[in-house]
Coordinates of C-alpha atoms in Angstrom, one line a residue:
L1 CA 32.3 29.4 28.3
G2 CA 28.9 28.6 26.9
E3 CA 26.9 29.9 30.0
A4 CA 29.3 33.2 30.0
I5 CA 28.6 33.9 26.3
N6 CA 24.8 33.1 26.7
C7 CA 24.7 35.7 29.1
G8 CA 26.5 38.4 27.2
L9 CA 29.7 38.2 28.9
W10 CA 32.1 38.1 26.0
G11 CA 34.6 40.0 27.5
A12 CA 35.7 37.6 30.2
E13 CA 36.5 35.0 27.6
S14 CA 39.5 36.1 26.1
N15 CA 41.7 35.0 28.5
L16 CA 40.2 31.6 28.5
L17 CA 40.2 31.2 24.7
S18 CA 44.2 32.1 24.8
A19 CA 44.8 29.6 27.7
L20 CA 42.7 26.8 25.5
K21 CA 44.7 27.6 22.4
K22 CA 48.2 27.3 24.1
A23 CA 47.3 24.3 26.3
S24 CA 45.9 22.5 23.0
I25 CA 49.3 21.2 22.0
R26 CA 49.7 19.5 25.4
M27 CA 46.3 18.1 25.8
R28 CA 45.9 14.3 25.9
P29 CA 43.6 12.6 23.2
E30 CA 40.5 12.4 25.7
E31 CA 41.3 16.1 26.5
S32 CA 41.2 17.5 23.3
A33 CA 38.2 15.5 22.1
M34 CA 36.2 16.8 25.0
T35 CA 37.4 20.3 24.6
L36 CA 36.6 20.2 21.0
W37 CA 33.2 18.9 22.0
A38 CA 32.8 21.7 24.5
L39 CA 33.8 24.4 21.8
A40 CA 31.5 22.6 19.3
I41 CA 28.5 23.3 21.5
T42 CA 29.7 26.7 22.7
G43 CA 30.0 27.5 18.7
R44 CA 25.9 27.3 18.6
S45 CA 25.6 30.3 20.5
V46 CA 29.0 32.4 19.2
L47 CA 28.6 31.6 15.8
R48 CA 24.7 32.2 15.3
V49 CA 25.2 35.9 16.3
P50 CA 24.8 38.3 13.7
D51 CA 28.0 40.9 13.0
A52 CA 25.4 43.6 13.6
D53 CA 24.4 42.7 17.2
L54 CA 28.3 42.7 18.2
D55 CA 30.8 45.6 19.2
D56 CA 34.2 45.6 17.8
S57 CA 35.7 43.9 21.0
S58 CA 33.0 40.9 20.7
K59 CA 33.9 40.6 17.0
A60 CA 37.5 40.2 18.0
I61 CA 36.8 37.4 20.5
R62 CA 34.3 35.8 17.9
I63 CA 37.8 35.6 15.6
E64 CA 39.8 34.3 18.3
F65 CA 37.1 31.6 19.1
I66 CA 37.1 30.6 15.6
T67 CA 41.0 30.2 15.6
T68 CA 41.1 28.3 18.8
C69 CA 38.6 25.9 17.1
R70 CA 40.8 25.1 14.3
E71 CA 43.8 25.1 16.8
V72 CA 42.0 22.3 19.0
T73 CA 40.4 20.6 15.7
T74 CA 44.2 20.2 14.3
T75 CA 45.2 18.6 17.5
A76 CA 42.4 16.4 17.9
M77 CA 42.6 15.3 14.6
R78 CA 46.1 14.4 14.7
Q79 CA 45.8 12.4 17.8
V80 CA 42.8 10.2 16.4
Q81 CA 45.2 9.4 13.5
V82 CA 47.2 7.2 16.2
N83 CA 45.4 4.2 17.6
P84 CA 42.0 6.4 18.8
T85 CA 39.2 4.9 20.9
A86 CA 35.8 4.4 19.5
Q87 CA 34.4 7.0 22.0
Q88 CA 37.3 9.4 21.1
L89 CA 36.5 9.1 17.5
S90 CA 33.1 9.7 17.8
V91 CA 33.4 12.6 19.9
V92 CA 35.7 14.3 17.6
A93 CA 33.6 13.3 14.5
R94 CA 30.5 14.9 15.9
S95 CA 32.3 18.2 17.3
I96 CA 33.7 18.8 13.6
A97 CA 30.3 18.2 12.2
L98 CA 28.5 20.5 14.4
L99 CA 31.4 23.1 13.8
S100 CA 31.0 22.6 10.1
E101 CA 27.6 24.2 10.2
A102 CA 29.5 27.7 10.9
S103 CA 30.5 29.4 7.4
E104 CA 33.5 30.5 9.0
L105 CA 34.5 26.8 9.4
A106 CA 33.3 25.3 6.7
A107 CA 36.0 25.0 4.3
F108 CA 38.4 24.2 7.2
N109 CA 36.4 21.2 8.6
S110 CA 35.8 20.1 4.9
N111 CA 39.4 19.3 4.9
M112 CA 39.6 17.8 8.3
A113 CA 36.7 15.5 6.8
S114 CA 39.1 13.8 4.7
Q115 CA 41.3 13.2 7.6
L116 CA 38.3 12.0 9.5
S117 CA 37.8 9.4 6.8
R118 CA 40.9 7.7 7.0
A119 CA 40.9 7.5 10.6
C120 CA 37.7 5.8 10.4
S121 CA 38.8 3.7 7.7
R122 CA 41.9 2.3 9.8
I123 CA 39.6 1.8 12.9
L124 CA 36.7 0.0 11.2
S125 CA 39.2 -2.5 9.6
P126 CA 38.0 -5.9 9.4
G127 CA 38.1 -8.1 12.8
S128 CA 36.9 -4.7 14.7
E129 CA 33.3 -5.9 15.1
G130 CA 32.1 -5.4 18.5
I131 CA 34.5 -2.5 19.5
F132 CA 32.2 0.2 19.1
S133 CA 28.8 0.7 21.0
S134 CA 25.6 1.5 19.0
Q135 CA 25.9 5.0 20.4
D136 CA 29.5 5.4 18.7
I137 CA 28.4 3.7 15.5
A138 CA 25.3 6.2 15.3
T139 CA 27.6 9.4 16.2
V140 CA 30.2 8.4 13.5
A141 CA 27.5 7.8 10.9
W142 CA 25.7 11.0 11.5
S143 CA 28.9 13.0 11.5
L144 CA 30.2 11.8 8.2
A145 CA 26.8 12.2 6.4
K146 CA 26.8 15.9 8.0
L147 CA 30.3 16.4 6.6
E148 CA 29.0 14.9 3.2
V149 CA 31.4 11.9 3.0
R150 CA 30.7 9.4 0.2
D151 CA 33.5 7.0 0.3
E152 CA 31.7 3.7 -0.4
D153 CA 34.4 1.9 1.4
I154 CA 33.9 3.6 4.4
W155 CA 30.2 3.3 4.5
T156 CA 30.4 -0.5 3.9
K157 CA 32.6 -0.7 6.9
I158 CA 30.2 1.0 9.3
A159 CA 27.3 -1.0 7.6
K160 CA 29.2 -4.2 8.8
Q161 CA 29.6 -2.6 12.1
A162 CA 26.1 -1.7 12.6
H163 CA 24.8 -4.8 11.3
F164 CA 26.9 -6.9 13.9
T165 CA 25.6 -4.9 16.8
F166 CA 21.7 -4.5 15.5
S167 CA 21.3 -8.2 14.5
T168 CA 21.3 -11.5 16.6
E169 CA 24.8 -12.4 15.3
G170 CA 26.4 -9.8 17.9
C171 CA 26.1 -10.0 21.5
Q172 CA 22.7 -10.0 22.6
K173 CA 23.8 -7.8 25.7
R174 CA 25.2 -5.2 23.3
R175 CA 22.0 -5.3 21.2
D176 CA 19.8 -4.7 24.2
K177 CA 21.5 -1.4 24.8
V178 CA 20.7 -0.1 21.2
T179 CA 18.1 2.8 21.2
T180 CA 15.8 4.1 18.9
R181 CA 17.7 7.5 18.5
D182 CA 20.8 5.2 17.4
L183 CA 18.9 3.2 15.1
S184 CA 17.3 6.3 13.3
E185 CA 20.7 8.3 13.2
V186 CA 22.3 5.5 11.3
L187 CA 19.4 5.1 8.9
W188 CA 19.1 8.9 8.6
A189 CA 22.9 8.9 7.8
F190 CA 22.9 6.2 5.1
A191 CA 19.5 7.8 3.5
T192 CA 21.5 11.3 3.5
V193 CA 24.2 10.1 1.4
R194 CA 22.3 7.3 -0.6
Q195 CA 24.3 4.4 0.6
Y196 CA 22.4 1.3 0.4
H197 CA 23.3 -2.2 2.5
G198 CA 20.5 -4.5 2.7
P199 CA 21.5 -6.9 5.5
M200 CA 22.1 -3.9 7.9
M201 CA 19.2 -2.0 7.1
T202 CA 17.0 -5.1 7.6
S203 CA 18.2 -5.8 10.7
A204 CA 18.0 -2.1 11.9
L205 CA 14.6 -1.8 10.8
Q206 CA 13.4 -4.9 12.4
L207 CA 14.8 -3.7 15.8
A208 CA 13.4 -0.1 15.1
R209 CA 9.9 -1.6 14.9
Q210 CA 10.3 -3.6 18.2
R211 CA 11.6 -0.3 19.8
V212 CA 8.8 1.9 18.7
D213 CA 6.2 -0.6 19.5
A214 CA 7.8 -0.7 22.8
G215 CA 7.2 3.1 23.0
D216 CA 10.9 3.9 23.0
A217 CA 10.8 6.4 20.5
V218 CA 10.5 10.5 20.8
P219 CA 9.2 12.5 17.8
R220 CA 12.9 13.1 16.5
D221 CA 13.5 9.3 16.0
L222 CA 10.1 9.0 14.7
A223 CA 10.7 11.5 11.9
H224 CA 14.0 10.6 11.2
L225 CA 12.7 6.9 10.8
A226 CA 10.1 7.6 8.3
W227 CA 11.9 10.1 6.1
S228 CA 15.0 7.2 6.0
C229 CA 12.6 4.4 4.9
A230 CA 11.2 6.8 2.1
R231 CA 14.5 7.9 1.1
L232 CA 16.1 4.3 1.3
K233 CA 13.1 2.8 -0.6
K234 CA 12.7 0.4 2.3
H235 CA 8.7 0.7 2.6
E236 CA 8.5 -1.8 5.6
A237 CA 4.7 -1.8 5.9
Q238 CA 4.8 -3.0 9.6
L239 CA 7.2 -0.4 10.7
L240 CA 5.5 2.3 9.2
D241 CA 2.4 1.3 10.8
S242 CA 4.2 1.3 14.1
I243 CA 5.3 4.7 13.5
S244 CA 2.0 5.9 12.5
R245 CA 0.5 4.5 15.7
C246 CA 3.1 6.1 17.9
S247 CA 3.0 9.5 16.1
R248 CA -0.6 9.9 16.7
Q249 CA -0.1 9.4 20.5
K250 CA 3.0 11.9 20.4
L251 CA 1.6 14.2 17.7
S252 CA 1.4 17.4 20.1
Q253 CA 5.1 16.9 21.0
F254 CA 6.2 17.2 17.3
N255 CA 8.0 20.6 16.3
A256 CA 7.2 21.9 12.5
Q257 CA 10.3 20.4 11.1
E258 CA 9.6 16.9 12.4
C259 CA 6.0 16.8 11.6
R260 CA 7.1 17.9 7.8
R261 CA 9.7 14.9 7.9
L262 CA 7.3 12.6 9.2
M263 CA 4.7 13.2 6.8
W264 CA 7.0 13.2 3.6
G265 CA 8.4 10.1 4.6
L266 CA 4.9 8.1 5.4
G267 CA 3.2 9.7 2.5
R268 CA 6.0 8.7 0.1
S269 CA 6.4 5.1 1.5
Y270 CA 2.8 4.2 1.7
S271 CA 2.2 5.5 -1.9
S272 CA 5.2 3.4 -3.3
I273 CA 3.6 0.4 -1.2
S274 CA 0.5 1.2 -3.1
N275 CA 2.0 1.3 -6.6
Q276 CA 4.1 -1.6 -6.1
A277 CA 0.9 -3.5 -5.3
S278 CA -0.8 -2.4 -8.1
A279 CA 2.4 -3.1 -10.3
N280 CA 2.5 -6.5 -8.9
R281 CA -1.2 -7.1 -9.4
T282 CA -1.0 -5.7 -12.9
R283 CA 1.8 -8.4 -13.6
A284 CA -0.2 -11.4 -12.3
Y285 CA -3.0 -10.0 -14.3
K286 CA -1.2 -10.4 -17.5
R287 CA 0.2 -13.6 -16.7
L288 CA -3.5 -14.8 -15.9
R289 CA -4.9 -13.1 -19.0
K290 CA -2.2 -15.1 -21.5
E291 CA -3.7 -18.4 -19.3
A292 CA -7.2 -17.2 -20.2
Q293 CA -6.5 -16.6 -24.0
S294 CA -4.9 -19.6 -24.3
R295 CA -8.3 -21.3 -23.7
K296 CA -6.8 -23.5 -21.0
V297 CA -10.0 -25.4 -19.7
F298 CA -10.8 -26.4 -16.0
Q299 CA -14.0 -28.0 -14.6
C300 CA -17.0 -27.2 -12.5
A301 CA -19.2 -29.9 -10.9
F302 CA -23.0 -29.8 -10.6
P303 CA -24.1 -33.0 -9.1
S304 CA -27.6 -31.8 -8.9
L305 CA -27.8 -31.5 -12.8
N306 CA -25.2 -34.4 -13.3
R307 CA -23.2 -32.4 -15.1
T308 CA -19.6 -31.1 -15.1
F309 CA -19.0 -28.2 -17.1
R310 CA -15.9 -27.2 -19.0
L311 CA -14.8 -23.8 -19.0
A312 CA -11.7 -22.1 -20.7
G313 CA -10.6 -19.1 -18.6
V314 CA -9.0 -18.6 -15.2
S315 CA -10.7 -20.7 -12.5
F316 CA -11.0 -18.6 -9.6
L317 CA -8.7 -15.2 -8.7
D318 CA -8.6 -13.8 -5.4
Q319 CA -11.7 -12.2 -4.3
S320 CA -9.8 -8.9 -3.2
R321 CA -11.7 -6.8 -6.0
I322 CA -9.7 -3.8 -8.0
P323 CA -10.8 -0.6 -8.9
Y324 CA -12.3 -0.6 -12.5
N325 CA -9.0 1.1 -13.9
E326 CA -6.6 -1.9 -12.8
G327 CA -6.6 -5.3 -14.1
G328 CA -8.0 -4.5 -17.5
D329 CA -11.0 -6.8 -18.8
L330 CA -9.6 -9.7 -17.0
T331 CA -12.3 -9.7 -14.5
G332 CA -14.5 -11.3 -17.1
M333 CA -12.2 -14.1 -18.0
S334 CA -12.4 -15.8 -14.7
V335 CA -14.9 -17.3 -12.5
W336 CA -16.0 -15.2 -9.3
D337 CA -17.4 -16.8 -6.3
A338 CA -20.7 -15.3 -6.7
S339 CA -21.3 -16.8 -10.1
Y340 CA -20.5 -20.2 -8.5
S341 CA -22.9 -19.7 -5.8
L342 CA -25.6 -18.2 -8.0
A343 CA -25.2 -21.3 -10.3
H344 CA -25.8 -23.8 -7.7
R345 CA -28.7 -21.8 -6.3
L346 CA -30.5 -22.0 -9.6
C347 CA -30.2 -25.8 -9.4
T348 CA -31.9 -26.0 -6.1
H349 CA -35.6 -26.3 -6.8
S350 CA -36.5 -25.0 -2.8
W351 CA -34.4 -21.8 -3.8
L352 CA -37.1 -20.4 -6.2
Q353 CA -39.8 -21.2 -3.5
S354 CA -37.5 -19.3 -0.8
I355 CA -37.8 -16.1 -3.6
R356 CA -41.4 -16.3 -3.8
K357 CA -41.9 -16.5 -0.2
A358 CA -39.6 -13.4 0.1
L359 CA -41.9 -11.3 -2.5
P360 CA -45.0 -9.7 -2.2
S361 CA -47.9 -11.9 -3.3
S362 CA -48.5 -9.5 -6.1
C363 CA -45.3 -10.4 -8.2
S364 CA -45.6 -12.4 -11.2
C365 CA -43.1 -14.9 -10.3
Q366 CA -45.4 -16.4 -7.5
S367 CA -47.0 -18.5 -10.3
W368 CA -43.8 -20.0 -11.4
E369 CA -43.2 -23.6 -10.4
T370 CA -40.0 -24.0 -12.6
W371 CA -37.3 -21.8 -14.3
E372 CA -37.9 -23.6 -17.7
G373 CA -39.2 -21.8 -20.6
K374 CA -38.3 -18.3 -18.9
T375 CA -36.2 -15.8 -21.1
M376 CA -33.4 -14.7 -19.0
V377 CA -30.5 -12.0 -19.8
E378 CA -27.3 -12.0 -17.9
L379 CA -25.1 -8.8 -17.5
G380 CA -21.3 -9.2 -17.3
A381 CA -21.7 -13.0 -18.0
G382 CA -17.8 -13.6 -18.0
L383 CA -16.9 -17.2 -18.8
G384 CA -20.8 -17.8 -18.8
L385 CA -21.2 -20.4 -15.9
V386 CA -24.4 -19.0 -14.5
S387 CA -25.8 -18.9 -18.4
I388 CA -24.9 -22.2 -19.1
V389 CA -26.6 -23.7 -16.2
A390 CA -29.6 -21.5 -16.8
A391 CA -29.8 -23.2 -20.2
H392 CA -29.4 -26.7 -18.8
L393 CA -32.5 -25.8 -16.6
G394 CA -34.6 -25.0 -19.6
M395 CA -34.3 -21.2 -20.0
D396 CA -34.0 -19.0 -23.1
V397 CA -30.7 -17.5 -22.3
I398 CA -29.0 -14.4 -23.5
A399 CA -25.7 -14.1 -22.1
T400 CA -23.7 -10.7 -22.5
D401 CA -20.5 -8.9 -21.9
G402 CA -19.0 -5.4 -22.6
D403 CA -15.4 -6.7 -23.6
G404 CA -14.8 -8.2 -26.9
E405 CA -12.3 -10.7 -26.0
T406 CA -14.3 -11.9 -23.2
V407 CA -17.4 -12.5 -25.3
Q408 CA -15.3 -14.6 -27.6
L409 CA -14.5 -16.8 -24.5
L410 CA -17.9 -16.7 -23.7
G411 CA -19.2 -18.0 -27.0
Y412 CA -16.5 -20.7 -26.9
N413 CA -17.9 -21.9 -23.4
T414 CA -21.4 -21.9 -24.2
R415 CA -21.0 -23.9 -27.5
M416 CA -18.8 -26.3 -25.6
N417 CA -21.2 -26.9 -23.0
T418 CA -24.5 -26.5 -24.8
G419 CA -24.0 -27.5 -28.5
G420 CA -25.6 -30.9 -29.2
I421 CA -26.1 -31.9 -25.5
T422 CA -29.5 -32.9 -24.5
S423 CA -30.5 -31.9 -21.1
V424 CA -33.6 -33.0 -18.9
S425 CA -35.4 -30.3 -16.7
G426 CA -38.6 -30.8 -15.4
G427 CA -39.0 -34.5 -16.6
R428 CA -38.7 -33.0 -20.4
R429 CA -35.8 -33.4 -22.6
H430 CA -34.5 -30.1 -24.5
L431 CA -31.5 -28.7 -26.3
P432 CA -29.9 -26.1 -24.0
S433 CA -28.7 -22.9 -26.0
V434 CA -27.2 -19.7 -25.2
R435 CA -27.1 -16.5 -27.4
V436 CA -24.3 -14.5 -26.9
A437 CA -24.0 -10.7 -27.3
Q438 CA -21.7 -8.0 -26.8
L439 CA -23.4 -5.2 -24.5
K440 CA -21.6 -2.2 -23.0
W441 CA -23.5 -0.9 -19.9
G442 CA -25.1 2.5 -20.2
Q443 CA -25.9 2.3 -23.9
G444 CA -29.3 3.7 -25.2
P445 CA -32.5 1.8 -26.1
K446 CA -31.9 1.2 -29.9
R447 CA -28.3 -0.1 -29.2
L448 CA -29.5 -2.2 -26.6
R449 CA -32.2 -3.5 -28.7
N450 CA -30.0 -4.3 -31.5
A451 CA -27.1 -5.7 -29.5
T452 CA -29.8 -8.3 -27.4
G453 CA -32.2 -9.2 -30.4
L454 CA -35.1 -8.9 -27.8
S455 CA -38.6 -8.6 -29.0
K456 CA -39.8 -8.5 -25.4
R457 CA -38.6 -7.9 -22.1
P458 CA -37.0 -10.7 -20.2
E459 CA -38.7 -12.2 -17.4
I460 CA -35.3 -12.6 -15.4
L461 CA -32.3 -10.4 -15.2
V462 CA -29.1 -11.7 -13.5
A463 CA -25.7 -10.2 -12.7
A464 CA -22.9 -12.0 -10.5
D465 CA -20.2 -9.7 -8.9
V466 CA -20.6 -6.5 -11.2
I467 CA -21.1 -4.2 -8.5
Y468 CA -17.6 -3.4 -7.0
G469 CA -14.8 -0.3 -6.7
R470 CA -16.0 3.1 -6.2
D471 CA -16.5 4.5 -9.8
Q472 CA -20.1 6.1 -9.5
T473 CA -20.1 6.6 -13.5
N474 CA -20.3 2.6 -13.6
V475 CA -22.9 2.3 -11.1
E476 CA -25.2 4.7 -13.2
S477 CA -24.1 2.8 -16.2
I478 CA -25.4 -0.7 -14.9
V479 CA -28.6 0.9 -13.3
R480 CA -29.5 2.6 -16.6
T481 CA -29.2 -0.7 -18.4
M482 CA -31.3 -2.7 -15.9
R483 CA -34.1 -0.1 -16.2
L484 CA -33.9 -0.4 -19.8
L485 CA -34.2 -4.1 -19.9
C486 CA -37.0 -4.3 -17.1
D487 CA -40.5 -3.7 -16.3
E488 CA -42.3 -4.5 -13.2
H489 CA -42.6 -8.2 -14.0
T490 CA -39.0 -8.8 -14.7
L491 CA -37.4 -10.6 -11.6
V492 CA -33.9 -9.2 -10.8
I493 CA -31.3 -11.3 -9.4
L494 CA -27.9 -9.9 -8.4
A495 CA -25.3 -11.8 -6.4
H496 CA -22.0 -10.6 -4.7
G497 CA -19.1 -12.3 -3.0
Q498 CA -16.5 -11.1 -0.7
G499 CA -15.0 -8.6 -2.9
A500 CA -18.3 -6.3 -3.3
A501 CA -18.1 -2.7 -3.2
P502 CA -18.4 -1.3 0.2
G503 CA -22.1 -1.5 1.7
V504 CA -23.4 -3.9 -0.7
W505 CA -23.5 -6.7 1.8
K506 CA -25.6 -4.3 4.1
S507 CA -27.8 -3.3 0.9
E508 CA -26.1 0.1 1.1
G509 CA -23.8 2.3 -0.6
P510 CA -23.7 4.0 -3.9
F511 CA -25.2 1.3 -6.1
F512 CA -28.4 0.8 -3.8
A513 CA -28.6 4.5 -3.3
H514 CA -28.8 5.4 -6.8
A515 CA -31.1 2.1 -7.9
S516 CA -33.6 2.6 -5.2
Q517 CA -35.1 5.8 -7.0
W518 CA -36.3 3.0 -9.8
F519 CA -36.0 -0.3 -7.9
R520 CA -37.4 -2.1 -4.9
C521 CA -35.0 -4.4 -3.2
W522 CA -35.3 -7.5 -1.1
Q523 CA -32.2 -9.2 0.5
L524 CA -32.4 -13.0 0.6
P525 CA -31.3 -14.9 3.8
P526 CA -27.8 -16.7 3.2
S527 CA -28.0 -20.2 2.2
K528 CA -26.6 -23.0 4.3
T529 CA -25.5 -25.0 1.5
D530 CA -23.3 -22.3 0.0
K531 CA -19.6 -23.3 -0.3
K532 CA -18.7 -19.7 -0.7
A533 CA -20.0 -16.7 0.8
C534 CA -22.4 -14.7 -1.1
V535 CA -25.2 -12.3 -0.8
I536 CA -28.3 -12.1 -3.0
H537 CA -30.6 -9.2 -3.8
I538 CA -34.0 -9.4 -5.4
L539 CA -34.8 -6.1 -7.4
R540 CA -38.4 -5.2 -9.1
L541 CA -38.9 -2.0 -11.2
K542 CA -41.5 0.1 -9.6
R543 CA -44.4 0.2 -11.6
S544 CA -44.2 4.0 -12.1
H545 CA -40.7 3.9 -13.8
N546 CA -41.3 1.5 -16.6
Q547 CA -38.7 2.8 -19.2
H548 CA -39.6 2.9 -23.4
S549 CA -36.7 0.8 -24.6
G550 CA -38.2 -0.5 -27.9
V551 CA -38.7 -3.8 -26.3
K552 CA -42.5 -5.0 -25.5
P553 CA -43.3 -5.8 -22.0
A554 CA -42.9 -9.4 -20.4
A555 CA -45.5 -11.6 -20.5

């Protein structure tokens, strides 16, 4: 019938349609189901031809075709109400769903959908697990979704059947026969009617990832899976990655609709994963912020100084640094790896020698034998560990940070670890002290001078873990502050851990590209004694770029 109509032989089909209509009442259940299936497939050709392209006799045949579809559908639906097989039910369901796409049969098949729902409800009763193959389950689910059946009771029963087949609870032999198409159609159906059944979706997604990784997926399956994950809000990162990899290999096989569904699904899911990670991170940061503000104290031991410093704040955070616009100012309320590593290196006498060895002989630090007596400014001091250690080494320290709450913690920590404490450095006793100041990067010379109270430029400028994220404006602000504080005699020491911005460990990226206009840079070799991975850069202002900041040059 379908081949004849595709060839334009409409007139030859009138007798066959009349015979089918008369015979429908005598058909056995399997015969009526297969006849309905044949009519549904044929209907794609018959019902899509515009009326303007048909003559009167062809229009009459189409009307007879629609009448035959209704007769056979009525017979098939009456038969599936009485003890149908799973295969018979699935064939009838899919046929009705396909025929409902035609406007002439939409209203009729909408009425049939309610009868189909009742038949499905009966055959999917408790204890029926295992009688449906994965293909039957997928077909029934797809058909009910196309017919817009939203009865929650029916979808719950389908979910239990599917979960039994897809999970290890069912027969392993039956599970092995589940195809990616079956999985994608079931998930598509549940996503279309927005029915959420956790256990079934979990087992289906796990099995789908195995099938996709094995290469058992065509573009239609991949598009359905990606779309369903996004629609059901089941953003399984491993499955999405598998879909992405497989799709790249088969991209030339995708049609426009499949490509659109794939891109929408992947885009929505990856965006949701990113947003969820950001939300989780923000919640964690709020919790840690409260901990920092409560001034809970932790300890950092420095055997070389015979000291254990007590700091209020958060001990160590995950080194996966965050963008500047996330997490607020909590970054200053914790000790980062680079701060810890830099503080320990300052305590090592041989490290000063390694700095002198790495720099040209013209550098003023070549005459230094100790850190004692030097003026040091720290940018982004945070909890102040580096500044506190420097003060105990005999330096005159100014610790700065841009956030007001962090500056309060910084002041609290410096007072707790320097006030009334006598330290020994270079064989001489001294009272370590740290001046604390709030300093926002990028400010002009006058504000910088008022904030730091410097009468001359410092001999040492340090910063730990301040170059992270991708904010070019922030990079420019840091470099401007460094330029205003330094002259060619100032030794700039930058330390960065694993959370540094891309390129920092190779002396590359936006920061070094911008800073190289004014500074010369050397990267020190790694220290064998470092407990935490850290890279150290030494910067010196080029002689021709001294900036007028109202601060006198360093001696």
